[in-house]
Every structure is written in structure tokens, then in C-alpha cells.
Coordinates of C-alpha atoms and ligand atoms in Angstrom, one line a residue:
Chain I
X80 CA 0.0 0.0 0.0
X81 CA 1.3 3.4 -0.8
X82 CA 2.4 5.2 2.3
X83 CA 0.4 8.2 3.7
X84 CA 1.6 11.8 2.9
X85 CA 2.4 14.6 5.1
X86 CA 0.8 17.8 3.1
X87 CA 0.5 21.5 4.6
X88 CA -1.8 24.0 3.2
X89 CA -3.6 27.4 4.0
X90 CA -7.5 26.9 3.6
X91 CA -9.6 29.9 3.9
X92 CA -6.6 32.1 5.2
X93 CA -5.8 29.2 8.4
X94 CA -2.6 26.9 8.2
X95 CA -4.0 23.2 8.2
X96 CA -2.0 20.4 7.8
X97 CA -3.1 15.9 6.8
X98 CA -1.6 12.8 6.4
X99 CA -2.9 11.7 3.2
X100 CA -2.9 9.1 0.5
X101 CA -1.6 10.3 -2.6
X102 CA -4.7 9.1 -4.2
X103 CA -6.9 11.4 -1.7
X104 CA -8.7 14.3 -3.7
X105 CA -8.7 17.6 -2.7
X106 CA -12.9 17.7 -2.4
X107 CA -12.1 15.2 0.3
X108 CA -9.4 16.5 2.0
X109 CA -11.9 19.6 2.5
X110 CA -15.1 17.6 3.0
X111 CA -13.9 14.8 5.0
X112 CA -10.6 15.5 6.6
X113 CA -11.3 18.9 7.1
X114 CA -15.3 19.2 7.6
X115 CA -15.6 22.0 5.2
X116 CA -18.6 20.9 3.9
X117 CA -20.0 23.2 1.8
X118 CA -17.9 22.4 -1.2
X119 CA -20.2 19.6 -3.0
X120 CA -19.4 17.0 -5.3
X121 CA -22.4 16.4 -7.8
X122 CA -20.7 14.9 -10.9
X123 CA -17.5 13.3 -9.5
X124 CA -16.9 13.3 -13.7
X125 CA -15.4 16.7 -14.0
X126 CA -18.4 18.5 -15.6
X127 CA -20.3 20.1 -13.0
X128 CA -18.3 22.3 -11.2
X129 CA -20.3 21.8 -7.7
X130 CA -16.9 21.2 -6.1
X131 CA -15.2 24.3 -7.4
X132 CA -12.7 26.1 -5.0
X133 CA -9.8 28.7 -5.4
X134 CA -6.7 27.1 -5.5
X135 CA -4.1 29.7 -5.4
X136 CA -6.2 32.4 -6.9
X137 CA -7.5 30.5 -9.8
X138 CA -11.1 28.6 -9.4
X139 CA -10.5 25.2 -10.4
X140 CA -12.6 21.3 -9.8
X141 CA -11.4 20.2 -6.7
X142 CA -13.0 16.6 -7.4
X143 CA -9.8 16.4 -10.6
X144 CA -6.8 18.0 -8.1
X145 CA -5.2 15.4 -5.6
X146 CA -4.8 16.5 -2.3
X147 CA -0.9 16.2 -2.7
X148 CA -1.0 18.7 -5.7
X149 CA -2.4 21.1 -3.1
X150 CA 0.2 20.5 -1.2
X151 CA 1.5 24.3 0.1
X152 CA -1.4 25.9 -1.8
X153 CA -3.7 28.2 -0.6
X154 CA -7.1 27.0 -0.9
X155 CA -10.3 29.3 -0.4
X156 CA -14.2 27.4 -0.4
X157 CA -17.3 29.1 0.1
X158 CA -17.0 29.5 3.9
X159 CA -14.2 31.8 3.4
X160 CA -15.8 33.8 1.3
X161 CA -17.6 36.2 3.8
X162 CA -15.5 38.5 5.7
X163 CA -16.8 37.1 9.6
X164 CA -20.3 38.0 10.1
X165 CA -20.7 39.9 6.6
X166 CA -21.5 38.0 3.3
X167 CA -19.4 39.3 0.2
X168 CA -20.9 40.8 -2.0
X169 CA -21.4 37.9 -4.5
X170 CA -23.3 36.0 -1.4
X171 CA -25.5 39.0 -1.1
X172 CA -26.6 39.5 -4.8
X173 CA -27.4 35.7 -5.0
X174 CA -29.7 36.7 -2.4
X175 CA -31.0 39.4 -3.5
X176 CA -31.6 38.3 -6.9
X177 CA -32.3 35.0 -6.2
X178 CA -29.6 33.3 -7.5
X179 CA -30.4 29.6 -6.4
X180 CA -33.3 27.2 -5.7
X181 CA -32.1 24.0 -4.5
X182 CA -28.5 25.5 -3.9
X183 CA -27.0 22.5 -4.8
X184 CA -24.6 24.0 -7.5
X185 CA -24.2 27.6 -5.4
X186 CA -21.2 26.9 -3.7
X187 CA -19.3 26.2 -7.1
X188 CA -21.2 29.5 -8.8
X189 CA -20.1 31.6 -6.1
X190 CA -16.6 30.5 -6.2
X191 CA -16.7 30.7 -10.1
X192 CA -18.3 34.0 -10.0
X193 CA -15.8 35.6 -7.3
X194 CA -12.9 34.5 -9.2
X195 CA -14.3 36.5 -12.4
X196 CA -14.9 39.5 -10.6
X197 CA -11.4 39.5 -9.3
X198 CA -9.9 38.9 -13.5
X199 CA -12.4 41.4 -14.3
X200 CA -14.8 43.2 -12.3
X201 CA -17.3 44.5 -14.8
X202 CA -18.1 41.7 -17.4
X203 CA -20.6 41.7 -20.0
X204 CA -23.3 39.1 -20.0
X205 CA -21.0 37.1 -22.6
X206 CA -18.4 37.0 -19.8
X207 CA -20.5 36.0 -17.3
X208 CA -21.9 33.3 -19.4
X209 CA -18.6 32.0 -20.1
X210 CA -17.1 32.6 -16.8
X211 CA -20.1 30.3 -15.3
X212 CA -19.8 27.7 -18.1
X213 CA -18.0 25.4 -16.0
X214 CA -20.7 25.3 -13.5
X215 CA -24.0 23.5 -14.5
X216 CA -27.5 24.2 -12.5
X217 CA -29.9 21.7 -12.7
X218 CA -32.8 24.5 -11.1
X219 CA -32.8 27.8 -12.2
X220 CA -31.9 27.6 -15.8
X221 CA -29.1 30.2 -15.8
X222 CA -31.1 33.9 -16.2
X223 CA -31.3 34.7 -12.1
X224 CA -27.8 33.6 -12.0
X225 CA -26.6 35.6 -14.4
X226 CA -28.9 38.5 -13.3
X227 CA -26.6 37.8 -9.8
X228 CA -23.3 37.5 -10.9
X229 CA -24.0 41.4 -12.7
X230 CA -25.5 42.9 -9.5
X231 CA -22.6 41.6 -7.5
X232 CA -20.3 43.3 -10.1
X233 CA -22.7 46.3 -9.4
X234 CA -22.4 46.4 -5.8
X235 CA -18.3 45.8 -5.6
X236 CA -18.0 48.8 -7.7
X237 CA -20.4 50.7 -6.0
X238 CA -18.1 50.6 -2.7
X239 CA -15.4 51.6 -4.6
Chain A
X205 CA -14.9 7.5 -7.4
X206 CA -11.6 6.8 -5.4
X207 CA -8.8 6.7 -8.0
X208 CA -6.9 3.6 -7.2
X209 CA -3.8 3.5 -5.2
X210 CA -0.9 4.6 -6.1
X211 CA 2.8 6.4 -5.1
X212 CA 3.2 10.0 -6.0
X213 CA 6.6 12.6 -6.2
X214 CA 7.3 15.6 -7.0
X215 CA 10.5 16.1 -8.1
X216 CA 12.1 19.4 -8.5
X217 CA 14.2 18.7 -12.0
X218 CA 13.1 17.5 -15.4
X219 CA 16.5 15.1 -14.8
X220 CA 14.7 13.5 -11.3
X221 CA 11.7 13.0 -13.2
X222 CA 12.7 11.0 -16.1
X223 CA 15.3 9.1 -13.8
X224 CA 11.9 8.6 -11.7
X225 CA 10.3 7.3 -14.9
X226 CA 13.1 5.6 -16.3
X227 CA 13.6 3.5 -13.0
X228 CA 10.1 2.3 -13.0
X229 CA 9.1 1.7 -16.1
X230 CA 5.8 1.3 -17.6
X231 CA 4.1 1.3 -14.5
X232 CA 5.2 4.9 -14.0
X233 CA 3.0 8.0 -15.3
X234 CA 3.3 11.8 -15.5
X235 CA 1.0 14.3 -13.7
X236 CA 1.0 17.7 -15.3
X237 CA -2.9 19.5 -14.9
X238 CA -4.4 16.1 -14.2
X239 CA -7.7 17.0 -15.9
X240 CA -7.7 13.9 -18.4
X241 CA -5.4 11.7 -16.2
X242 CA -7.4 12.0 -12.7
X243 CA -10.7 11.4 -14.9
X244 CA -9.1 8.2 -16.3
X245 CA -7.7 7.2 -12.6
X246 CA -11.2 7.7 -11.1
X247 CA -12.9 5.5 -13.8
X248 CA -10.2 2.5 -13.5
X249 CA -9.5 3.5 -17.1
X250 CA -5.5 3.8 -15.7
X251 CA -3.8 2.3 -12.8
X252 CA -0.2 3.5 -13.1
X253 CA 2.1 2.5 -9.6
X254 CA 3.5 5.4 -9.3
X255 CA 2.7 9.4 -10.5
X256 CA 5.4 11.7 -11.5
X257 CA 4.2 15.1 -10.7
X258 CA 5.8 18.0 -12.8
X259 CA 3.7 20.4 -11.4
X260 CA 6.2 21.3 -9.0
X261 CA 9.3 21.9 -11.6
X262 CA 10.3 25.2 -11.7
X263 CA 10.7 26.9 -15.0
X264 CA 8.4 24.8 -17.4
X265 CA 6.1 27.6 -17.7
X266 CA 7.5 30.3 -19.8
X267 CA 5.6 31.8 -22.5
X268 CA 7.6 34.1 -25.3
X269 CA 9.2 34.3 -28.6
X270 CA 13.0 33.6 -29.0
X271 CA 15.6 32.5 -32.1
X272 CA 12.0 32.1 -34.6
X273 CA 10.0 30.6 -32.3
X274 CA 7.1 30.8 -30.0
X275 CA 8.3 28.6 -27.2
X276 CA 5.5 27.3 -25.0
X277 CA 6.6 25.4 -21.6
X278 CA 5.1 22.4 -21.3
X279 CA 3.7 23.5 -18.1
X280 CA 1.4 26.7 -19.3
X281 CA -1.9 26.3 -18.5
X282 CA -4.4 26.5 -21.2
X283 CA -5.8 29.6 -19.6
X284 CA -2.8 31.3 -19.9
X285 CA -2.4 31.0 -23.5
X286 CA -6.2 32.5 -23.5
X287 CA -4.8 35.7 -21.6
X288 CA -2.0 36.5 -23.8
X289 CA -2.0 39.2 -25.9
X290 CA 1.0 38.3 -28.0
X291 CA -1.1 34.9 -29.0
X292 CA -4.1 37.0 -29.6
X293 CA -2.2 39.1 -32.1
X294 CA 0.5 36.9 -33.4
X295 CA -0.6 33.4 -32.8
X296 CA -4.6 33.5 -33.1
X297 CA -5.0 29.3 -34.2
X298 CA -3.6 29.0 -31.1
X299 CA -5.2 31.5 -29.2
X300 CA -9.1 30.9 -30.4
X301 CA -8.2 27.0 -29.6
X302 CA -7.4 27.9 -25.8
X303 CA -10.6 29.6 -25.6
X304 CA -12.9 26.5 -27.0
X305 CA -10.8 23.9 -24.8
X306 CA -13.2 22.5 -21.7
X307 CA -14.5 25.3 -19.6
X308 CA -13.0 27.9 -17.8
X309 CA -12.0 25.8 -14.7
X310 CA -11.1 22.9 -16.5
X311 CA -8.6 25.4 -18.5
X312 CA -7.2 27.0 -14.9
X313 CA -5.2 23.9 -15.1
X314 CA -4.9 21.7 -18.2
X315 CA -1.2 22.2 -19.8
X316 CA 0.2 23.0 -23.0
X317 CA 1.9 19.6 -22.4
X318 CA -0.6 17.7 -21.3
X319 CA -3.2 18.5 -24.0
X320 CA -0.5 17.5 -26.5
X321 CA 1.0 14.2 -25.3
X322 CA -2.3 13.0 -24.1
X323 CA -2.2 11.6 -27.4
X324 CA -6.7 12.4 -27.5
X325 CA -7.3 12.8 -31.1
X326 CA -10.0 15.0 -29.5
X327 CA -7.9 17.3 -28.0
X328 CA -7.6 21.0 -29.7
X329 CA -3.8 21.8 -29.5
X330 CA -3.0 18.8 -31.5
X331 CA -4.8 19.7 -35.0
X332 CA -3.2 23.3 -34.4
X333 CA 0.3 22.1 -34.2
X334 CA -0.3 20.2 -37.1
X335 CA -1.2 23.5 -39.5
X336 CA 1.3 25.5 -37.9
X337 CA 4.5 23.5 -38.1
X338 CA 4.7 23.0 -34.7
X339 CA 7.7 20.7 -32.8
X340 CA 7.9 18.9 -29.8
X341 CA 11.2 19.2 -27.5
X342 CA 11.9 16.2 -25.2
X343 CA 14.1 15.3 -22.6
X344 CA 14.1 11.6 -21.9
X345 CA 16.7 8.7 -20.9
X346 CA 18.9 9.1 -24.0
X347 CA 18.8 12.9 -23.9
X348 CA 16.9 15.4 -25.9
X349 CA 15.4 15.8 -28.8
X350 CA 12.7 17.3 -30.8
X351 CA 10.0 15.3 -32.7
X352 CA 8.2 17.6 -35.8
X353 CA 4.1 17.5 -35.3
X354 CA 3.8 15.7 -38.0
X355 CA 5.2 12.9 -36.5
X356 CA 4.2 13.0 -33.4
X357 CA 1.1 12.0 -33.0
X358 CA 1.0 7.9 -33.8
X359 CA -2.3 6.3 -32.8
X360 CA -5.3 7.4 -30.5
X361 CA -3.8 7.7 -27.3
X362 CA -0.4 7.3 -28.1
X363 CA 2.5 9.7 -29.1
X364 CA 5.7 9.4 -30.4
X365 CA 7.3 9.9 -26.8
X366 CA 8.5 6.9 -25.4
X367 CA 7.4 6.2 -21.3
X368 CA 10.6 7.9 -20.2
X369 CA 10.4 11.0 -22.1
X370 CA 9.0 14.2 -21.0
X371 CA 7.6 16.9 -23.6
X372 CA 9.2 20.0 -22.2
X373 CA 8.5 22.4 -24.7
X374 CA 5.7 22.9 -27.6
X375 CA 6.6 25.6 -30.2
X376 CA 5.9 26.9 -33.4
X377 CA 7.9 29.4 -35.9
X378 CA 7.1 32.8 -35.5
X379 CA 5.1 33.7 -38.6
X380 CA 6.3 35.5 -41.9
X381 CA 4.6 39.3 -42.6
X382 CA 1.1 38.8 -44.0
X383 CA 0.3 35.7 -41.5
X384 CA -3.0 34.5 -40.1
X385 CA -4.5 31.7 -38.2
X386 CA -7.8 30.5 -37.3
X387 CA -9.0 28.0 -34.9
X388 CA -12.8 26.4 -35.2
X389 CA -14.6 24.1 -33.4
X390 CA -18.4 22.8 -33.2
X391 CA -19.4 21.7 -30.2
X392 CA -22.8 20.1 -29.4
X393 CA -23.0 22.2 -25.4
X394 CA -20.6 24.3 -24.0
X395 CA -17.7 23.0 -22.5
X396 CA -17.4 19.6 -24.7
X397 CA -15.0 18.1 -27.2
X398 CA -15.4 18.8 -30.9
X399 CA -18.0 17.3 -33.0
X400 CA -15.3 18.2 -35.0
X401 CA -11.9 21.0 -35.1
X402 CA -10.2 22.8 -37.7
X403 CA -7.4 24.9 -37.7
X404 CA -5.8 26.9 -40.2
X405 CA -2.5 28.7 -40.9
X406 CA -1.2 30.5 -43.6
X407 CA 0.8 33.0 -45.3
X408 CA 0.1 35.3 -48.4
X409 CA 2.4 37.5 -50.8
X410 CA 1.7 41.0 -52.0
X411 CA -1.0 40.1 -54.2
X412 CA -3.3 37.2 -51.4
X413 CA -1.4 34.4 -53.2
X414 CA -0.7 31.9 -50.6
X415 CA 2.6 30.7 -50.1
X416 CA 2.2 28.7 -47.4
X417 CA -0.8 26.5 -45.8
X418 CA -1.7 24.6 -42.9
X419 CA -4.6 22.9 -42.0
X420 CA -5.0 20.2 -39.2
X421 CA -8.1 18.5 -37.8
X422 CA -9.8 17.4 -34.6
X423 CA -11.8 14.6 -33.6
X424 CA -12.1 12.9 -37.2
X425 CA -9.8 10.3 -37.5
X426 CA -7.9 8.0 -34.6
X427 CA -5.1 11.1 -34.1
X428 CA -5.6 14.6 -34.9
X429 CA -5.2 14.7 -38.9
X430 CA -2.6 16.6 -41.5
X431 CA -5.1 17.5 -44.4
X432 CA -1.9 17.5 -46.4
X433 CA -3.6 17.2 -49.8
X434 CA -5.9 20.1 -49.2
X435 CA -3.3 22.3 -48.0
X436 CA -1.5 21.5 -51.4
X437 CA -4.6 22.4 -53.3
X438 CA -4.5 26.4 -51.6
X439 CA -0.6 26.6 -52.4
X440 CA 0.0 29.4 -55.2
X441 CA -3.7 29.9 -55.0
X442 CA -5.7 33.4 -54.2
X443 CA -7.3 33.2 -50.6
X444 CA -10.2 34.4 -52.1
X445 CA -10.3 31.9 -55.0
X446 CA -13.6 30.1 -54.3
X447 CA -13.3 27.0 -56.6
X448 CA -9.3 26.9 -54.9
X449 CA -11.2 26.9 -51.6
X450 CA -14.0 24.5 -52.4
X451 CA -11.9 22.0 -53.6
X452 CA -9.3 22.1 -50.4
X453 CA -12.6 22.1 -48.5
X454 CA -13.5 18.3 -49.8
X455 CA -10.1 17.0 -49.9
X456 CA -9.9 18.3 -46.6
X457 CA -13.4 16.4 -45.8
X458 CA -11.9 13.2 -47.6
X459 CA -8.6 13.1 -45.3
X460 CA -11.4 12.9 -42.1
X461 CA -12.3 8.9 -41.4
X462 CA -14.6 10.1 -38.3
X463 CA -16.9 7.9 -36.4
X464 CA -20.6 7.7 -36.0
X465 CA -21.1 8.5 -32.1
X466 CA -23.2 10.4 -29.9
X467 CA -21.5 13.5 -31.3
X468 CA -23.0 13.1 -34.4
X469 CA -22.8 10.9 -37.7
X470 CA -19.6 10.1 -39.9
X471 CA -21.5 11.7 -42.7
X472 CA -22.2 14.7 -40.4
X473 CA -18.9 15.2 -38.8
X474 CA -17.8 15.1 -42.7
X475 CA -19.3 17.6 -43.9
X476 CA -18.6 19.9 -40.4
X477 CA -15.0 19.8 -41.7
X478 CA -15.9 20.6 -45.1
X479 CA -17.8 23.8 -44.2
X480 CA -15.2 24.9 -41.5
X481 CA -11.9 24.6 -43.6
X482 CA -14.0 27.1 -45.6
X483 CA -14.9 29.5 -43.1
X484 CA -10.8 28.7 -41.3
X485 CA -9.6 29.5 -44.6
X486 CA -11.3 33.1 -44.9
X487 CA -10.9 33.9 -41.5
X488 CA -7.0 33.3 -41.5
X489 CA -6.9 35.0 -44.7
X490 CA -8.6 38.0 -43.5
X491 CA -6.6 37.9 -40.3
X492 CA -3.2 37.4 -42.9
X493 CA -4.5 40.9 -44.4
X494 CA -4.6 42.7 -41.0
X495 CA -8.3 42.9 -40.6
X496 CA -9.5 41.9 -36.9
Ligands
LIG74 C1 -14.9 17.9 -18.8 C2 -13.7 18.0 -19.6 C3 -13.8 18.5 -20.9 C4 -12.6 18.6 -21.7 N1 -12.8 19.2 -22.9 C5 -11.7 19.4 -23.7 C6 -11.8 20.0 -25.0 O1 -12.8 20.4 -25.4 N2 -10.6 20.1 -25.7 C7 -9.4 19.6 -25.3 O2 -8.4 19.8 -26.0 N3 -9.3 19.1 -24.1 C8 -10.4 18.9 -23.3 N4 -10.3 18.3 -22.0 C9 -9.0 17.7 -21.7 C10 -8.1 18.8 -21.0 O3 -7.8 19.8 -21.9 C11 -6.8 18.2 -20.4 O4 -6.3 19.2 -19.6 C12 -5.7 17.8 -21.3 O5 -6.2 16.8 -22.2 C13 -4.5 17.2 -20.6 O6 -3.7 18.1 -20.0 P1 -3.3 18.0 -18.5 O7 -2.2 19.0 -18.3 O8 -4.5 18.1 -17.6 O9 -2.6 16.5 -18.5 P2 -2.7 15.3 -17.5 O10 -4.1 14.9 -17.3 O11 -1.9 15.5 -16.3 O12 -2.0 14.2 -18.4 C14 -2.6 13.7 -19.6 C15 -1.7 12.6 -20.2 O13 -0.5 13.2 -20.7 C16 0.7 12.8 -20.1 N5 1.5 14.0 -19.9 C17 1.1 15.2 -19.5 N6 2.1 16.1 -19.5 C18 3.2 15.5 -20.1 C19 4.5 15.9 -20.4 N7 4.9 17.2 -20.2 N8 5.4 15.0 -20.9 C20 4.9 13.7 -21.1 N9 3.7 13.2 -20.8 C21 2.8 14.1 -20.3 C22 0.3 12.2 -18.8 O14 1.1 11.1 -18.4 C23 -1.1 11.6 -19.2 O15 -1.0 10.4 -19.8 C24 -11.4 18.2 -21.2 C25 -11.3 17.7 -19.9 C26 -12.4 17.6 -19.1 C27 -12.3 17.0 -17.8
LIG75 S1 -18.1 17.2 -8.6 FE1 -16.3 18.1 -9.5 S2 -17.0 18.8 -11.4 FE2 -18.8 17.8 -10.6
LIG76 S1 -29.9 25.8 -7.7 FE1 -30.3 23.7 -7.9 S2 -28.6 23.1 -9.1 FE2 -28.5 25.2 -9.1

């Protein structure tokens, strides 16, 4: 059996260290290991994006990254994305403009949607549909999304 | 879907890793983005012993022109070559290719490297080497060397590099004054491989007579294809020449042996690469004129 792994990495701006198999993907290391649970896995197939996370600055599928690759990364999942008590502003226009219905897919969205806010803070509805296309919703075919992901954009600039 | 066991490094040097590789054999793999190799792990579909990781090589992820080439490191991530404005401008086969591979996330890590020795006939990079003269450098056991595109790409799946070599760098020639390239791909949703690729490079004189012409295709035959005899049929023609264009556009189509599969039909796929060598061949020429 291939020997466990000693792997130290900064999720959601805290050190955290494992002893994992290399086989071990990072969605579990999260999940599992570390109980950050709001990262979901709905394909496991690499197409739906449910499991997306920042891994150092760039959103990618956790479910396809080993938990060794991340090894002295820095990892940020949904629960790092409000600031304590107050939601960012992506978590607030989802809300507002009701971005989800089952929420299944959400966690992925908003990590997508943060990470093209930070490449480009004022995208066209073409950007936003491609910046999303990674991330497939199964509830609210697409439009409130979208609608979100543009009043987020709205309200970061706004505070500006 | 565990991926089965295995043993993983990361060693710091090219050298370590094909030592790594050399030492263990068949049995051993290379890990660049992961994002067809962690699939085929969690499916079964591989079950390598141990997993060379070159993620964690320094220096495999330059990006620039130097002595007539654009040299790509096989570690660039397909997003990258989506952000650059030198491939925009100078290189746009390439550049509209990196923004049709996968999806956004799926691009955030996917290599230069990895979509080319993946060997997937339905990867894009591969058909866009094949217009644009591109070479392979690799460092393996006996050394280095550099393998043309051309020759490259041997079966479905497999490449020319043998288990202990490691693709380092992808590049192609910088192009000659009066140069364009187009990249096209029809997918059935967003996000998918091709029902079928084409890309296009060429070069014109003074008066839109070509002197030289690329074309390669995706996902119609068991490795990305050379459509050398319609390429032929352009040479010393006028871009605009439609008959010229028409007639590299069914060559083109007979060089494609696709299947029938839930993509769509041989017959379809056929006639896809008929109708975008067409369209490849006017938008290249346009961009070879300076327009866009
Ligand atoms: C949902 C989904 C959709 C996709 N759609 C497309 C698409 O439309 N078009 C497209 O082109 N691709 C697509 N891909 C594939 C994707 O682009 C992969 O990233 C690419 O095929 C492999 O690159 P990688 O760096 O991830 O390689 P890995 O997965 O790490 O490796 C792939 C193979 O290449 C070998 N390898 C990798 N790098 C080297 C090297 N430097 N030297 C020697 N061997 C090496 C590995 O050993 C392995 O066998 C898709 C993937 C997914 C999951
Ligand atoms: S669970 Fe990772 S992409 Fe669907
Ligand atoms: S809200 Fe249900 S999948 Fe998107």
C-alpha cells in the first residue's frame, strides 16, 4: 500500500496540515478530513463544477486535483468567502436576486463568480456566461444567475 | 470514485523525473494538470504505480518568442495562453483554440503539455500544431530531442514519446509578414470536445497568393489529422479563389475517417470539416490581411 503523505496547506486564510494518501482528492481533503462541507461534489466526472474552490487564486474542480498537488497551496471554499459575520458581495446578490433554488450547485457558482470578478470586475453578460460555463445548475436555468453575478459586479464597484 | 492507489513525487528537476520514470518503467505516469489523467484514474481506465508530478518543476512555464520561435513550456496552463495578448495578435489558431478547450475551470489547469501528449485525437492543441509547423522538444533517458508534429502524433492515445520522455517544450515558428491563423470548433453544449476542429494557418504575398498553408483537424480520425492534400490544393492559389477553396474544402473532408457516435454521424462530422476549412480558410486570410 502506498504510504500516507504529510501535506501542509492554507484553507480559507488558516494553516491546516493531513496525512494523506496520494490518491486522496482535494474535495475530500476539505469535505472529510477537514469538515468543510459546503464544497459539493455532484458529478465526481469533472463536468459540473459543484466542487469548485480557489486554489491559489485561480477557481478550479477540486474533485480532478489530488490532495498532494495542493500541497503548500492556498485553498479558499465558500466559507471563506464572507468577511466574519458579513457576506461578500457575490453571497449578497445571490440573495437578493435569487440566485439559487435547491443551492446544490451555489457553492461552485459563487466561487466561479468571485474569481471573475477579481480577473475582471465589470463583465458583459457574454463574460458572465462564459465565466459560469464550468458550472452547471440543474434548477434555475441560468437567467437569475446571471442576473446575480452582474448585480454583485454592481455592488463591488459601488463601494469603490 | 476513489482513484486507485498509487505512489506520487514531486521532483524538482526534469533530470529526477525521467530518472523517476526511467527506473520504474511502464508502471510509471506523468502528472501535469491532471484534468484527463485524474478522470481516467477515477474511472479505472489507468492504474499506473506510481505518479510523476511536474507540477512542482520550476521553469516549465515560460511563455515568449525567442531564435523564430514561440516557445511554450510544457507547463502553461491553457488559460494562460487564452490571456496572452502576444497569441491573440500573433498566434490566433492557437489563441481561439485555448478559448474552446473545456470550460473555464477545466482550462485553470490543463497544460500546454498535457493537452498535447495526451495523445486524444479530440484534444484541440493537436490539429493546431499540425497546420502550424509546430515541434515537440523532449528530454528523456537518452537525452533530448525534438520530434516535428507531423510525426508526433502515432495512434489514439499514443504519441511518439516513449514512457521515459518528458515533452518539455511545444513551439511553433514565428510567422512571416502577411500571417493569419484561425482555430474552429463545433461543439454540441458548451464546454465539450469537438464534434469536429479545424485549424488553419497560412501566409500570403503581396498580391493574397498563398505561399504557405496549414490545416489540421480534430476529432475525425484515430489522431488529430494533417489534411496535407488540401493544404496542397491552396498553395499558389488566391485566398479568395472560391473553386481553390471549395476544392481544399472536400479534400480536406476526404482526409477525415470520423466515427458515428453520440457527437453526431460520420457523414455529419464530414461535412462539419468541409464547411469549417472554408470559413478557417477566410478567417485566416482575413486575419493574414490585418483585418481583426
Ligand atoms: C470535462 C472536460 C472537458 C474537456 N474538454 C476538452 C476539450 O474540449 N478540448 C481539449 O483539448 N481538451 C479537453 N479536455 C482535456 C483537458 O484539456 C486536459 O487538460 C488535457 O487533455 C490534458 O492536460 P493536463 O495537463 O491536464 O494533463 P494530465 O491529465 O496531467 O496528463 C494527460 C496525459 O499526458 C501525459 N503527460 C502530461 N504532460 C506530459 C508531459 N509534459 N510529458 C509527457 N507526458 C505528459 C500524462 O502522463 C497523461 O498520460 C477536457 C477535460 C475535461 C475533464
Ligand atoms: S463534482 Fe467536481 S465537477 Fe462535478
Ligand atoms: S440551484 Fe439547484 S442546481 Fe443550481
Amino acid at each position: 500500500m502506498a504510504g500516507k503523505i504529510h501535506i501542509s496547506l492554507t484553507v480559507n486564510g488558516k494553516e491546516r496540515e493531513a496525512n494523506v494518501q496520494p490518491r486522496r482528492l482535494l474535495v475530500h481533503l476539505l469535505r472529510e478530513d477537514l469538515g468543510l462541507t459546503g464544497t459539493h461534489v455532484g458529478c465526481d466526472t469533472t463536468h459540473c463544477g459543484a466542487c469548485t474552490v480557489m486554489l491559489n487564486g485561480k477557481a478550479v474542480k477540486s474533485c480532478t486535483v489530488l490532495a498532494v498537488q495542493a500541497d503548500g497551496a492556498e485553498v479558499l471554499t465558500v466559507e471563506g468567502l464572507a468577511e466574519g459575520e458579513e457576506l461578500s458581495a457575490v453571497q449578497r446578490a445571490f440573495i437578493a436576486k435569487h440566485g439559487l433554488q435547491c443551492g446544490y450547485c451555489t457553492p461552485g457558482m459563487l466561487i466561479a463568480a468571485h474569481a471573475l470578478l477579481q480577473n475582471n470586475p465589470d463583465p458583459t453578460d457574454e463574460e458572465i456566461r462564459d465565466g459560469i460555463s464550468g458550472n452547471l445548475c440543474r434548477c434555475t436555468g441560468y437567467t437569475k444567475i446571471i442576473d446575480s453575478v452582474r448585480y454583485a459586479a454592481k455592488i463591488k464597484n459601488a463601494h469603490k | 470514485m476513489n482513484p486507485p492507489e498509487f505512489e506520487y513525487v514531486a521532483p524538482k528537476t526534469v533530470q529526477e523525473a525521467v530518472d523517476l520514470l526511467k527506473v520504474r518503467g511502464e508502471w510509471a505516469k506523468v502528472l501535469a494538470g491532471g484534468q484527463s489523467l485524474i478522470p481516467l484514474l477515477k474511472l479505472r481506465l489507468a492504474s499506473p504505480a506510481l505518479l510523476v508530478d511536474i507540477g512542482k518543476v520550476p521553469g516549465l512555464d515560460y511563455l515568449a518568442e525567442s531564435d523564430g520561435h514561440l516557445r511554450m513550456g510544457a507547463m502553461v496552463r491553457v488559460a494562460d495562453l487564452n490571456r496572452s495578448a502576444l497569441l491573440k495578435k500573433k498566434y490566433p489558431a492557437i489563441h481561439d483554440a485555448s478559448g474552446v478547450i473545456a470550460d473555464p475551470l477545466v482550462r485553470n489547469l490543463g497544460t500546454v503539455g498535457g493537452n498535447i501528449s495526451h495523445g486524444d485525437p479530440a484534444n484541440d492543441l493537436p490539429a493546431v500544431m499540425l497546420a502550424s509547423e509546430g515541434e515537440m522538444a523532449a528530454t528523456g533517458s537518452g537525452g533530448n530531442r525534438v520530434i516535428k508534429a507531423e510525426d508526433f502524433f502515432t495512434d489514439t492515445f499514443t504519441t511518439a514519446l516513449a514512457h521515459d520522455e518528458i515533452l518539455t517544450e511545444v513551439r511553433v515558428p514565428v510567422p512571416l509578414p502577411r500571417s493569419g491563423g484561425a482555430y474552429l470548433k463545433v461543439e454540441q453544449k458548451v464546454g465539450d470536445f469537438a464534434s469536429a476542429g479545424v485549424a488553419v494557418q497560412l501566409s500570403v504575398d503581396r498580391a493574397s497568393m498563398c505561399t504557405k498553408v496549414g490545416i489540421g483537424l480534430t476529432a475525425v480520425g484515430p489522431t488529430a489529422v494533417k489534411a496535407k492534400k488540401a493544404e496542397e490544393a491552396m498553395l499558389g492559389k488566391q485566398v479568395t479563389d472560391r473553386v481553390a477553396v471549395a476544392e481544399a474544402a472536400a479534400l480536406a473532408a476526404d482526409a477525415a475517417t470520423p466515427t458515428s457516435d453520440i457527437r453526431g454521424t460520420a457523414e455529419y462530422k464530414k461535412r462539419l470539416v468541409r464547411l469549417l476549412v472554408a470559413r478557417g480558410l477566410k478567417r485566416a486570410s482575413e486575419r493574414a490581411g490585418g483585418k481583426e
